[in-house]
């Protein structure tokens, strides 16, 4: 039996992750409020009650306020830090007086970012550090040096990437002594390129897919945990009425609702269960602060375990909007 990296390295047994991008309120430089902290506490409590013990951050989320809010939550709950897994990301820089918005994988920026992340969270170490988006000017030697220094200092225990293809990971790994064990990508029942890329091999239709060829297979062989951001696709199948729907979207939404009724579960559990059913053992990152919506995800693992091939393909074909080639 193949052992997934997060299980093998005993980082987390949590099959899902709570994304904390919404913590801290507005994306400006206003201070965090008691209301922000209370809202965050309710989200964390809801996650823990559903078995989610892993939390995803980035230094840019609400301009650092998301991590500050989480730091206040940790401060108010002594002992919580050692019961959970915290990952954060760096590498994106906002527009400032020096340059437009940009990416930065320089050694100096990575090291400074981690110090600032730890300060905002009020913790001594990160379980995981991810590089947020590929930097065209990346010097892999610098990244390797930064990671080595962070591991040696005990500030970061494990490392990974986000939104990278196979070649980028291989290049970076060649200069890093530490293993890269996570890649976070946009994947969902609605955004299907990650499935289509494999299904449409040697077909003209496959030329339109926008997902790195072989990335899923490479990740599985290399024991790289795939995390899916936006796994609920902004609620397109679970109640977000503000989105414009195609005919395929409508049919998929109806099928999700039907399956949820038949299984006596939530629509969120069906959508996430479909993702979890894939052999790559994808780890969804749920990006909401709504306690009810978080709890609606609790049954997803059970639904994945019970989902037949026929049900999985029914959802897939409905979403793609065409019969299998």
XYZ file of C-alpha atoms in Angstrom:
325
model
C 0.000 0.000 0.000
C 1.345 3.428 -0.946
C 1.758 5.808 2.000
C 1.002 9.457 1.396
C 3.689 11.938 2.452
C 1.765 13.748 5.164
C 0.953 10.412 6.782
C 4.447 9.013 6.296
C 6.094 12.071 7.806
C 3.418 12.224 10.509
C 2.625 15.863 9.843
C -1.140 15.540 9.832
C -3.852 12.911 9.577
C -6.356 15.589 8.591
C -7.858 14.716 5.192
C -9.010 18.306 4.748
C -7.509 21.710 5.493
C -9.162 24.933 6.588
C -7.999 27.824 4.433
C -7.652 31.014 6.457
C -7.660 33.572 3.646
C -10.885 35.099 4.975
C -9.579 35.681 8.485
C -8.973 39.325 9.382
C -11.707 40.955 7.322
C -10.781 43.537 4.701
C -7.635 43.578 2.583
C -6.318 46.882 3.912
C -4.015 48.077 6.666
C -6.732 48.625 9.268
C -6.096 46.908 12.623
C -7.786 43.635 13.478
C -10.884 43.902 15.671
C -12.387 41.785 18.427
C -15.072 40.851 15.938
C -12.412 39.545 13.527
C -10.942 37.371 16.271
C -14.349 36.065 17.372
C -15.235 35.178 13.785
C -11.937 33.354 13.428
C -12.435 31.479 16.693
C -15.823 30.206 15.544
C -14.310 29.000 12.264
C -11.440 27.220 14.031
C -13.810 25.604 16.537
C -16.050 24.404 13.703
C -13.044 22.947 11.871
C -11.769 21.122 14.956
C -15.237 19.729 15.652
C -15.266 18.150 12.170
C -11.814 16.620 12.524
C -9.898 19.263 10.588
C -6.606 19.925 12.371
C -4.614 21.544 9.554
C -4.768 25.270 8.764
C -3.547 27.051 5.646
C -2.212 30.616 5.636
C -0.228 32.963 3.412
C 1.654 36.077 4.437
C -0.453 38.176 2.062
C -3.891 37.044 3.286
C -5.751 40.204 4.310
C -2.297 41.834 4.285
C -1.048 39.811 7.235
C -4.166 40.226 9.334
C -5.256 36.609 8.846
C -2.134 35.418 10.625
C -2.529 38.048 13.344
C -6.088 36.873 14.041
C -4.923 33.271 14.162
C -2.158 34.312 16.539
C -4.722 35.806 18.893
C -6.727 32.570 18.766
C -3.640 30.544 19.651
C -2.850 32.946 22.488
C -6.321 32.494 23.974
C -6.165 28.678 23.753
C -2.951 27.429 25.403
C -1.946 24.009 24.124
C -3.771 24.329 20.798
C -0.585 24.957 18.813
C 0.787 21.491 19.451
C -2.495 19.843 18.464
C -2.695 21.371 14.981
C -0.659 21.740 11.801
C 0.022 25.229 10.472
C 1.257 25.947 6.988
C 1.837 29.331 5.402
C 3.020 30.613 2.068
C 5.321 33.381 0.869
C 6.651 34.718 -2.406
C 3.989 37.237 -3.492
C 4.694 40.929 -2.967
C 2.136 43.726 -3.275
C 2.692 46.848 -5.349
C 4.748 49.422 -3.480
C 6.880 52.495 -4.161
C 9.568 50.311 -5.697
C 7.665 48.120 -8.164
C 4.297 46.663 -9.214
C 2.858 43.519 -7.688
C 5.390 40.753 -8.227
C 6.801 37.410 -7.082
C 9.995 37.054 -5.060
C 11.839 33.818 -4.247
C 15.053 35.538 -3.208
C 16.765 34.121 -0.141
C 16.382 37.410 1.716
C 12.655 37.653 1.037
C 11.955 34.050 2.040
C 13.875 34.371 5.310
C 12.329 37.739 6.187
C 8.855 36.477 5.293
C 9.134 33.515 7.646
C 10.277 35.716 10.530
C 7.301 38.001 9.953
C 4.882 35.064 9.668
C 6.102 33.559 12.932
C 5.808 36.939 14.645
C 2.215 37.476 13.485
C 1.204 33.950 14.474
C 3.069 34.163 17.767
C 4.647 30.716 17.245
C 8.190 29.342 17.176
C 7.888 27.265 14.009
C 5.801 26.442 10.942
C 4.967 22.848 10.149
C 4.978 23.670 6.445
C 6.181 26.549 4.269
C 4.977 26.749 0.663
C 6.244 29.000 -2.116
C 3.074 30.714 -3.293
C 3.392 31.222 -7.067
C 6.274 30.536 -9.470
C 8.843 33.341 -9.673
C 10.312 33.635 -13.213
C 13.492 35.067 -11.663
C 13.910 32.204 -9.207
C 17.487 31.230 -8.466
C 17.052 27.664 -7.165
C 20.364 27.816 -5.299
C 19.036 30.714 -3.221
C 15.836 28.881 -2.402
C 17.822 25.815 -1.384
C 20.012 27.907 0.901
C 16.992 29.593 2.476
C 15.220 26.276 3.096
C 18.346 24.732 4.604
C 18.762 27.665 6.969
C 15.106 27.592 7.994
C 15.208 23.867 8.697
C 18.478 24.091 10.641
C 17.098 26.930 12.779
C 13.934 24.962 13.517
C 11.732 27.720 12.123
C 10.229 25.488 9.405
C 9.897 21.716 9.600
C 8.718 20.846 6.091
C 8.571 22.528 2.693
C 6.455 22.577 -0.444
C 5.200 24.677 -3.324
C 1.983 26.026 -4.749
C 0.783 26.369 -8.351
C 3.895 24.733 -9.845
C 4.366 22.281 -12.687
C 6.539 19.185 -12.756
C 9.584 20.846 -14.317
C 9.571 23.685 -11.812
C 9.396 21.268 -8.898
C 12.171 19.105 -10.324
C 14.419 22.125 -10.836
C 13.822 23.374 -7.325
C 14.240 19.925 -5.776
C 17.616 19.537 -7.487
C 18.935 22.412 -5.354
C 17.078 21.626 -2.129
C 18.333 19.046 0.350
C 14.918 19.044 2.011
C 12.109 17.186 0.218
C 9.270 19.176 -1.329
C 6.201 17.346 -0.079
C 3.200 19.510 -1.027
C 1.896 21.225 -4.159
C -1.268 23.320 -3.834
C -3.330 23.736 -7.029
C -6.790 24.894 -8.054
C -8.862 21.754 -8.512
C -12.557 20.975 -8.198
C -15.563 19.312 -9.772
C -16.016 22.554 -11.716
C -12.384 23.160 -12.738
C -11.671 19.884 -14.511
C -8.459 20.454 -16.466
C -6.555 18.299 -13.980
C -8.741 15.333 -14.994
C -9.177 16.266 -18.639
C -5.415 16.500 -19.190
C -5.149 12.763 -18.575
C -8.357 11.694 -20.295
C -7.701 13.620 -23.498
C -4.230 12.229 -24.248
C -3.577 12.021 -28.012
C -6.754 13.939 -28.808
C -7.151 17.335 -30.404
C -9.568 18.337 -27.641
C -6.732 17.903 -25.165
C -4.852 20.840 -26.670
C -7.228 23.192 -24.871
C -6.531 21.928 -21.359
C -4.639 24.257 -19.054
C -3.073 21.875 -16.608
C 0.547 20.748 -16.537
C 0.960 17.446 -18.351
C 1.837 14.535 -16.094
C 1.712 16.578 -12.888
C -0.817 14.362 -11.105
C 1.090 11.205 -11.970
C 4.438 12.746 -11.042
C 3.067 13.857 -7.695
C 1.763 10.385 -6.917
C 5.048 8.704 -7.836
C 7.098 11.318 -5.947
C 4.962 11.276 -2.791
C 4.018 14.923 -3.187
C 0.752 15.689 -1.442
C -1.613 17.517 -3.774
C -3.747 20.123 -2.014
C -6.736 21.598 -3.832
C -7.570 25.254 -3.359
C -11.098 26.402 -4.168
C -12.352 22.785 -4.035
C -15.966 23.944 -3.731
C -15.569 26.305 -6.702
C -17.034 29.303 -4.864
C -20.164 27.344 -4.029
C -21.376 26.934 -7.591
C -23.042 23.597 -6.721
C -23.743 24.288 -3.060
C -25.884 27.388 -2.905
C -24.075 30.449 -4.267
C -26.859 32.100 -6.245
C -24.725 35.023 -7.437
C -22.869 33.003 -10.088
C -23.882 32.656 -13.722
C -24.466 29.008 -14.597
C -24.038 27.132 -17.864
C -26.307 24.258 -18.831
C -23.655 21.825 -17.583
C -23.428 23.711 -14.297
C -27.181 23.491 -13.789
C -27.285 19.755 -14.517
C -24.332 19.123 -12.213
C -25.886 21.184 -9.439
C -29.129 19.204 -9.773
C -27.203 15.919 -9.667
C -25.266 17.011 -6.579
C -28.535 17.918 -4.851
C -30.102 14.594 -5.826
C -27.133 12.593 -4.562
C -27.049 14.574 -1.301
C -30.722 13.751 -0.692
C -30.213 10.074 -1.517
C -27.202 9.834 0.805
C -28.799 12.005 3.491
C -25.817 14.309 3.509
C -24.859 17.809 2.395
C -24.049 19.076 -1.060
C -20.606 20.101 0.165
C -19.903 16.516 1.234
C -20.789 15.227 -2.235
C -18.632 17.785 -4.072
C -15.650 17.264 -1.782
C -16.232 13.518 -1.682
C -15.874 13.434 -5.462
C -12.475 15.116 -5.163
C -11.377 12.903 -2.266
C -12.365 9.776 -4.212
C -9.468 10.263 -6.653
C -6.519 7.870 -6.104
C -4.116 10.814 -5.717
C -5.548 11.320 -2.202
C -6.122 15.022 -2.863
C -6.402 17.193 0.241
C -9.064 19.919 -0.180
C -8.374 23.350 1.317
C -11.772 24.703 2.343
C -11.734 28.483 2.076
C -14.569 29.705 4.270
C -15.054 31.228 7.715
C -18.716 30.216 7.922
C -19.041 27.621 10.727
C -22.135 26.061 9.172
C -20.457 25.617 5.814
C -17.377 24.142 7.474
C -19.535 21.617 9.316
C -21.307 20.815 6.053
C -17.983 19.401 4.846
C -17.623 16.914 7.703
C -19.175 13.959 5.863
C -16.972 14.320 2.770
C -14.497 11.574 3.686
C -17.279 9.059 4.296
C -18.931 10.008 1.011
C -15.633 9.493 -0.804
C -15.271 6.031 0.704
C -18.790 5.094 -0.387
C -18.747 6.738 -3.826
C -18.904 4.176 -6.613
C -17.167 4.529 -9.949
C -20.568 5.024 -11.528
C -21.467 7.928 -9.218
C -18.026 9.497 -9.671
C -18.297 9.355 -13.449
C -21.871 10.641 -13.366
C -20.671 13.822 -11.653
C -17.627 14.134 -13.899
C -19.560 13.738 -17.155
C -22.269 16.127 -15.982
C -19.693 18.779 -15.173
C -17.685 18.375 -18.385
C -20.909 18.791 -20.335
C -20.068 16.115 -22.904
C -20.042 12.330 -23.080
C -16.713 10.605 -22.587
C -14.650 10.494 -25.786
